[in-house]
Amino acid sequence: MTKRDVVARALAFEEVPYVPWSLGFTTEARQKLVAHYGQEDLDGVLQNHLHSIGSGNGQMVRVKSDRAQDVFGVVWDRSRDKDIGVVANRVLPEPTLAGWSPPDPADRGLFWEGLEQQIAWGPDRYRVYMIGFSLYERAWTLRGMENLLMDFLEHPDFAHALLGALADFNIALVRRAVAYDIDAVYFGDDWGQQQGLQMGYPLWKEFLYPHLARQYAAVREAGKKVFIHSCGDVDELFDDLVAIGLDCFNPFQPEVMDVPALMGQYHGKLAFHGGLSTQRTLPYGSPDEVRAATQRLIDLGRRGGYILSPAHAVEGDVPIENMVALIDTLRAQPGWQ
């Protein structure tokens, strides 16, 4: 049974031979692993089961040594945050779409160059096409977060038009992506904070829900799975998301969600990907505590419906001993090789 098969069984809520996993690391954390294992290519060490391909953000162009511009014209300052960065400009300083349009989703050079080769690099893994900053996040990177939140109240027609245009763009990407041999489409779109939603449920339901439904439908119509990522306390949305076709939710933060209770409540309806604390256990726990927390998640995931991972990319403040404890515990599962 390949890794791809194991993930497919987990998403079908079938008993798995072992709990599949996928680990991500920031640049600083990855450098620690490279130094520890003495090799630049970590695939053989990590043995991840998800294979992330493509990028709805398109190709990034470096404009300065510490700044990069994406295909929407957003400039990212990476002088401190080396992985994502901080938005450094305003593409839409006023609440109007006049003179603006999204990039061409058919542009091979921006979005599709080398995708076949990317797929070939992970022949045995579950293939997930990535659209980061997909809707709400893409809107606020263009407009500014405070501006967009105020637009929901003061310029609702503009907000609907912007989100509709972005959803149309994403759907066009999806329709091209599903022609490749992929298994799922992943939409990144943080809505939560440590307590509750950034915009509150009524505004989420009015402005985001209809466009999310259209995006997810395009994936499901092609027979693929829908993955999403939203940090924060967003479990109040799970029933709505299941209703429009969500298959797997990430990152499943244990600091803001009752992981065992939600896995039981939604078993058979919604799979989860994440669950290991990156705010507490990984940076501040002992290796034994990391091993114990990982084993508890393995025990919860044996009946399917779960892909184990940290609740976010592992940061550079995590001790190398804790990273190794996590990797070793995953690879020590009975049934894994």
Short mmCIF file of N, CA, C and O in Angstrom, two decimals, residues 186-242:
data_model
loop_
_atom_site.label_atom_id
_atom_site.label_comp_id
_atom_site.label_asym_id
_atom_site.label_seq_id
_atom_site.Cartn_x
_atom_site.Cartn_y
_atom_site.Cartn_z
N TYR A 186 -6.19 22.38 -2.25
CA TYR A 186 -6.05 22.98 -0.91
C TYR A 186 -6.19 24.49 -1.05
O TYR A 186 -5.51 25.12 -1.85
N PHE A 187 -7.12 25.06 -0.27
CA PHE A 187 -7.31 26.50 -0.23
C PHE A 187 -6.81 27.03 1.11
O PHE A 187 -7.30 26.63 2.17
N GLY A 188 -5.84 27.94 1.09
CA GLY A 188 -5.37 28.59 2.31
C GLY A 188 -6.12 29.90 2.52
O GLY A 188 -6.21 30.71 1.60
N ASP A 189 -6.66 30.11 3.72
CA ASP A 189 -7.50 31.30 3.91
C ASP A 189 -7.80 31.51 5.40
O ASP A 189 -8.89 31.17 5.86
N ASP A 190 -6.88 32.08 6.15
CA ASP A 190 -7.08 32.25 7.60
C ASP A 190 -8.26 33.16 7.91
O ASP A 190 -8.29 34.32 7.48
N TRP A 191 -9.21 32.64 8.70
CA TRP A 191 -10.37 33.43 9.15
C TRP A 191 -10.36 33.65 10.66
O TRP A 191 -11.09 34.50 11.16
N GLY A 192 -9.56 32.87 11.39
CA GLY A 192 -9.69 32.86 12.84
C GLY A 192 -8.62 33.63 13.56
O GLY A 192 -7.58 34.01 13.00
N GLN A 193 -8.90 33.87 14.83
CA GLN A 193 -7.91 34.38 15.77
C GLN A 193 -7.94 33.44 16.97
O GLN A 193 -8.57 32.38 16.92
N GLN A 194 -7.25 33.78 18.03
CA GLN A 194 -7.17 32.85 19.15
C GLN A 194 -8.53 32.61 19.79
O GLN A 194 -8.78 31.54 20.34
N GLN A 195 -9.41 33.57 19.68
CA GLN A 195 -10.79 33.40 20.13
C GLN A 195 -11.73 33.93 19.06
O GLN A 195 -11.83 35.15 18.87
N GLY A 196 -12.39 33.05 18.35
CA GLY A 196 -13.40 33.46 17.40
C GLY A 196 -12.86 33.91 16.05
O GLY A 196 -11.67 33.83 15.77
N LEU A 197 -13.79 34.39 15.22
CA LEU A 197 -13.47 34.79 13.86
C LEU A 197 -13.02 36.24 13.80
O LEU A 197 -13.48 37.07 14.58
N GLN A 198 -12.18 36.55 12.84
CA GLN A 198 -11.70 37.92 12.68
C GLN A 198 -12.83 38.87 12.31
O GLN A 198 -12.86 40.02 12.75
N MET A 199 -13.77 38.40 11.49
CA MET A 199 -14.84 39.26 11.00
C MET A 199 -16.19 38.94 11.62
O MET A 199 -17.17 39.66 11.38
N GLY A 200 -16.26 37.89 12.44
CA GLY A 200 -17.54 37.48 13.03
C GLY A 200 -18.35 36.63 12.07
O GLY A 200 -18.23 36.75 10.84
N TYR A 201 -19.20 35.78 12.64
CA TYR A 201 -19.93 34.81 11.80
C TYR A 201 -20.87 35.47 10.79
O TYR A 201 -20.89 35.06 9.62
N PRO A 202 -21.68 36.48 11.14
CA PRO A 202 -22.61 37.05 10.14
C PRO A 202 -21.89 37.57 8.90
O PRO A 202 -22.35 37.33 7.76
N LEU A 203 -20.76 38.26 9.06
CA LEU A 203 -20.04 38.78 7.90
C LEU A 203 -19.37 37.65 7.12
O LEU A 203 -19.31 37.69 5.88
N TRP A 204 -18.85 36.65 7.82
CA TRP A 204 -18.27 35.50 7.13
C TRP A 204 -19.33 34.84 6.26
O TRP A 204 -19.07 34.53 5.09
N LYS A 205 -20.52 34.64 6.83
CA LYS A 205 -21.59 33.95 6.09
C LYS A 205 -22.05 34.78 4.88
O LYS A 205 -22.33 34.25 3.80
N GLU A 206 -22.11 36.08 5.04
CA GLU A 206 -22.59 36.94 3.95
C GLU A 206 -21.55 37.08 2.84
O GLU A 206 -21.90 36.96 1.65
N PHE A 207 -20.30 37.32 3.19
CA PHE A 207 -19.31 37.68 2.18
C PHE A 207 -18.47 36.51 1.69
O PHE A 207 -18.08 36.49 0.51
N LEU A 208 -18.14 35.56 2.53
CA LEU A 208 -17.23 34.50 2.14
C LEU A 208 -17.93 33.20 1.76
O LEU A 208 -17.56 32.55 0.77
N TYR A 209 -18.93 32.83 2.49
CA TYR A 209 -19.58 31.53 2.31
C TYR A 209 -20.05 31.28 0.87
O TYR A 209 -19.78 30.20 0.32
N PRO A 210 -20.73 32.21 0.22
CA PRO A 210 -21.21 31.91 -1.14
C PRO A 210 -20.07 31.63 -2.12
O PRO A 210 -20.19 30.76 -3.00
N HIS A 211 -18.97 32.34 -1.98
CA HIS A 211 -17.83 32.14 -2.88
C HIS A 211 -17.07 30.87 -2.54
O HIS A 211 -16.56 30.18 -3.43
N LEU A 212 -16.98 30.55 -1.24
CA LEU A 212 -16.37 29.27 -0.85
C LEU A 212 -17.17 28.12 -1.44
O LEU A 212 -16.60 27.14 -1.94
N ALA A 213 -18.48 28.21 -1.41
CA ALA A 213 -19.33 27.15 -1.95
C ALA A 213 -19.06 26.95 -3.43
O ALA A 213 -18.98 25.81 -3.92
N ARG A 214 -18.88 28.02 -4.16
CA ARG A 214 -18.60 27.90 -5.60
C ARG A 214 -17.24 27.25 -5.83
O ARG A 214 -17.08 26.40 -6.72
N GLN A 215 -16.24 27.66 -5.06
CA GLN A 215 -14.90 27.08 -5.20
C GLN A 215 -14.91 25.59 -4.91
O GLN A 215 -14.36 24.78 -5.66
N TYR A 216 -15.52 25.22 -3.78
CA TYR A 216 -15.51 23.81 -3.39
C TYR A 216 -16.27 22.97 -4.41
O TYR A 216 -15.89 21.83 -4.71
N ALA A 217 -17.37 23.51 -4.94
CA ALA A 217 -18.16 22.78 -5.93
C ALA A 217 -17.32 22.44 -7.16
O ALA A 217 -17.44 21.35 -7.73
N ALA A 218 -16.47 23.37 -7.58
CA ALA A 218 -15.63 23.12 -8.76
C ALA A 218 -14.68 21.95 -8.52
O ALA A 218 -14.39 21.17 -9.44
N VAL A 219 -14.20 21.81 -7.30
CA VAL A 219 -13.32 20.69 -6.95
C VAL A 219 -14.10 19.39 -6.89
O VAL A 219 -13.70 18.37 -7.46
N ARG A 220 -15.23 19.42 -6.20
CA ARG A 220 -16.02 18.20 -6.02
C ARG A 220 -16.60 17.68 -7.33
O ARG A 220 -16.69 16.47 -7.55
N GLU A 221 -16.96 18.60 -8.22
CA GLU A 221 -17.50 18.19 -9.52
C GLU A 221 -16.46 17.40 -10.32
O GLU A 221 -16.83 16.58 -11.18
N ALA A 222 -15.20 17.65 -10.06
CA ALA A 222 -14.12 16.93 -10.75
C ALA A 222 -13.74 15.63 -10.04
O ALA A 222 -12.81 14.94 -10.47
N GLY A 223 -14.42 15.32 -8.96
CA GLY A 223 -14.14 14.10 -8.22
C GLY A 223 -12.92 14.18 -7.33
O GLY A 223 -12.38 13.14 -6.92
N LYS A 224 -12.48 15.39 -6.99
CA LYS A 224 -11.32 15.58 -6.11
C LYS A 224 -11.77 16.00 -4.72
O LYS A 224 -12.90 16.43 -4.51
N LYS A 225 -10.85 15.91 -3.77
CA LYS A 225 -11.13 16.28 -2.38
C LYS A 225 -10.80 17.75 -2.15
O LYS A 225 -9.91 18.31 -2.77
N VAL A 226 -11.53 18.33 -1.20
CA VAL A 226 -11.33 19.73 -0.82
C VAL A 226 -10.62 19.78 0.52
O VAL A 226 -11.13 19.28 1.53
N PHE A 227 -9.42 20.39 0.55
CA PHE A 227 -8.69 20.67 1.77
C PHE A 227 -8.72 22.17 2.00
O PHE A 227 -8.63 22.95 1.05
N ILE A 228 -8.81 22.60 3.25
CA ILE A 228 -8.64 24.01 3.55
C ILE A 228 -7.72 24.18 4.74
O ILE A 228 -7.54 23.28 5.56
N HIS A 229 -7.14 25.37 4.82
CA HIS A 229 -6.35 25.78 5.97
C HIS A 229 -6.93 27.08 6.50
O HIS A 229 -7.10 28.04 5.76
N SER A 230 -7.25 27.10 7.77
CA SER A 230 -7.57 28.35 8.45
C SER A 230 -7.08 28.26 9.88
O SER A 230 -7.59 27.45 10.66
N CYS A 231 -6.11 29.08 10.22
CA CYS A 231 -5.67 29.16 11.60
C CYS A 231 -6.78 29.72 12.47
O CYS A 231 -7.69 30.41 12.00
N GLY A 232 -6.68 29.43 13.76
CA GLY A 232 -7.56 30.07 14.73
C GLY A 232 -8.77 29.25 15.14
O GLY A 232 -8.96 28.10 14.75
N ASP A 233 -9.59 29.89 15.94
CA ASP A 233 -10.77 29.29 16.56
C ASP A 233 -11.94 29.40 15.58
O ASP A 233 -12.70 30.37 15.60
N VAL A 234 -12.08 28.41 14.69
CA VAL A 234 -13.09 28.49 13.63
C VAL A 234 -14.02 27.28 13.61
O VAL A 234 -14.76 27.09 12.64
N ASP A 235 -14.03 26.47 14.65
CA ASP A 235 -14.85 25.25 14.59
C ASP A 235 -16.35 25.55 14.55
O ASP A 235 -17.14 24.68 14.18
N GLU A 236 -16.77 26.78 14.84
CA GLU A 236 -18.18 27.14 14.67
C GLU A 236 -18.60 27.07 13.20
O GLU A 236 -19.80 27.05 12.90
N LEU A 237 -17.63 27.02 12.29
CA LEU A 237 -17.92 26.99 10.86
C LEU A 237 -17.99 25.58 10.29
O LEU A 237 -18.36 25.41 9.12
N PHE A 238 -17.64 24.58 11.07
CA PHE A 238 -17.48 23.23 10.51
C PHE A 238 -18.75 22.72 9.84
O PHE A 238 -18.70 22.13 8.76
N ASP A 239 -19.90 22.91 10.46
CA ASP A 239 -21.13 22.41 9.85
C ASP A 239 -21.40 23.09 8.51
O ASP A 239 -21.80 22.43 7.54
N ASP A 240 -21.19 24.40 8.45
CA ASP A 240 -21.36 25.11 7.18
C ASP A 240 -20.38 24.59 6.13
O ASP A 240 -20.74 24.42 4.95
N LEU A 241 -19.15 24.36 6.52
CA LEU A 241 -18.13 23.92 5.58
C LEU A 241 -18.39 22.50 5.08
O LEU A 241 -18.22 22.21 3.89
N VAL A 242 -18.82 21.64 5.97
CA VAL A 242 -19.19 20.28 5.56
C VAL A 242 -20.34 20.32 4.56
O VAL A 242 -20.36 19.59 3.56
#
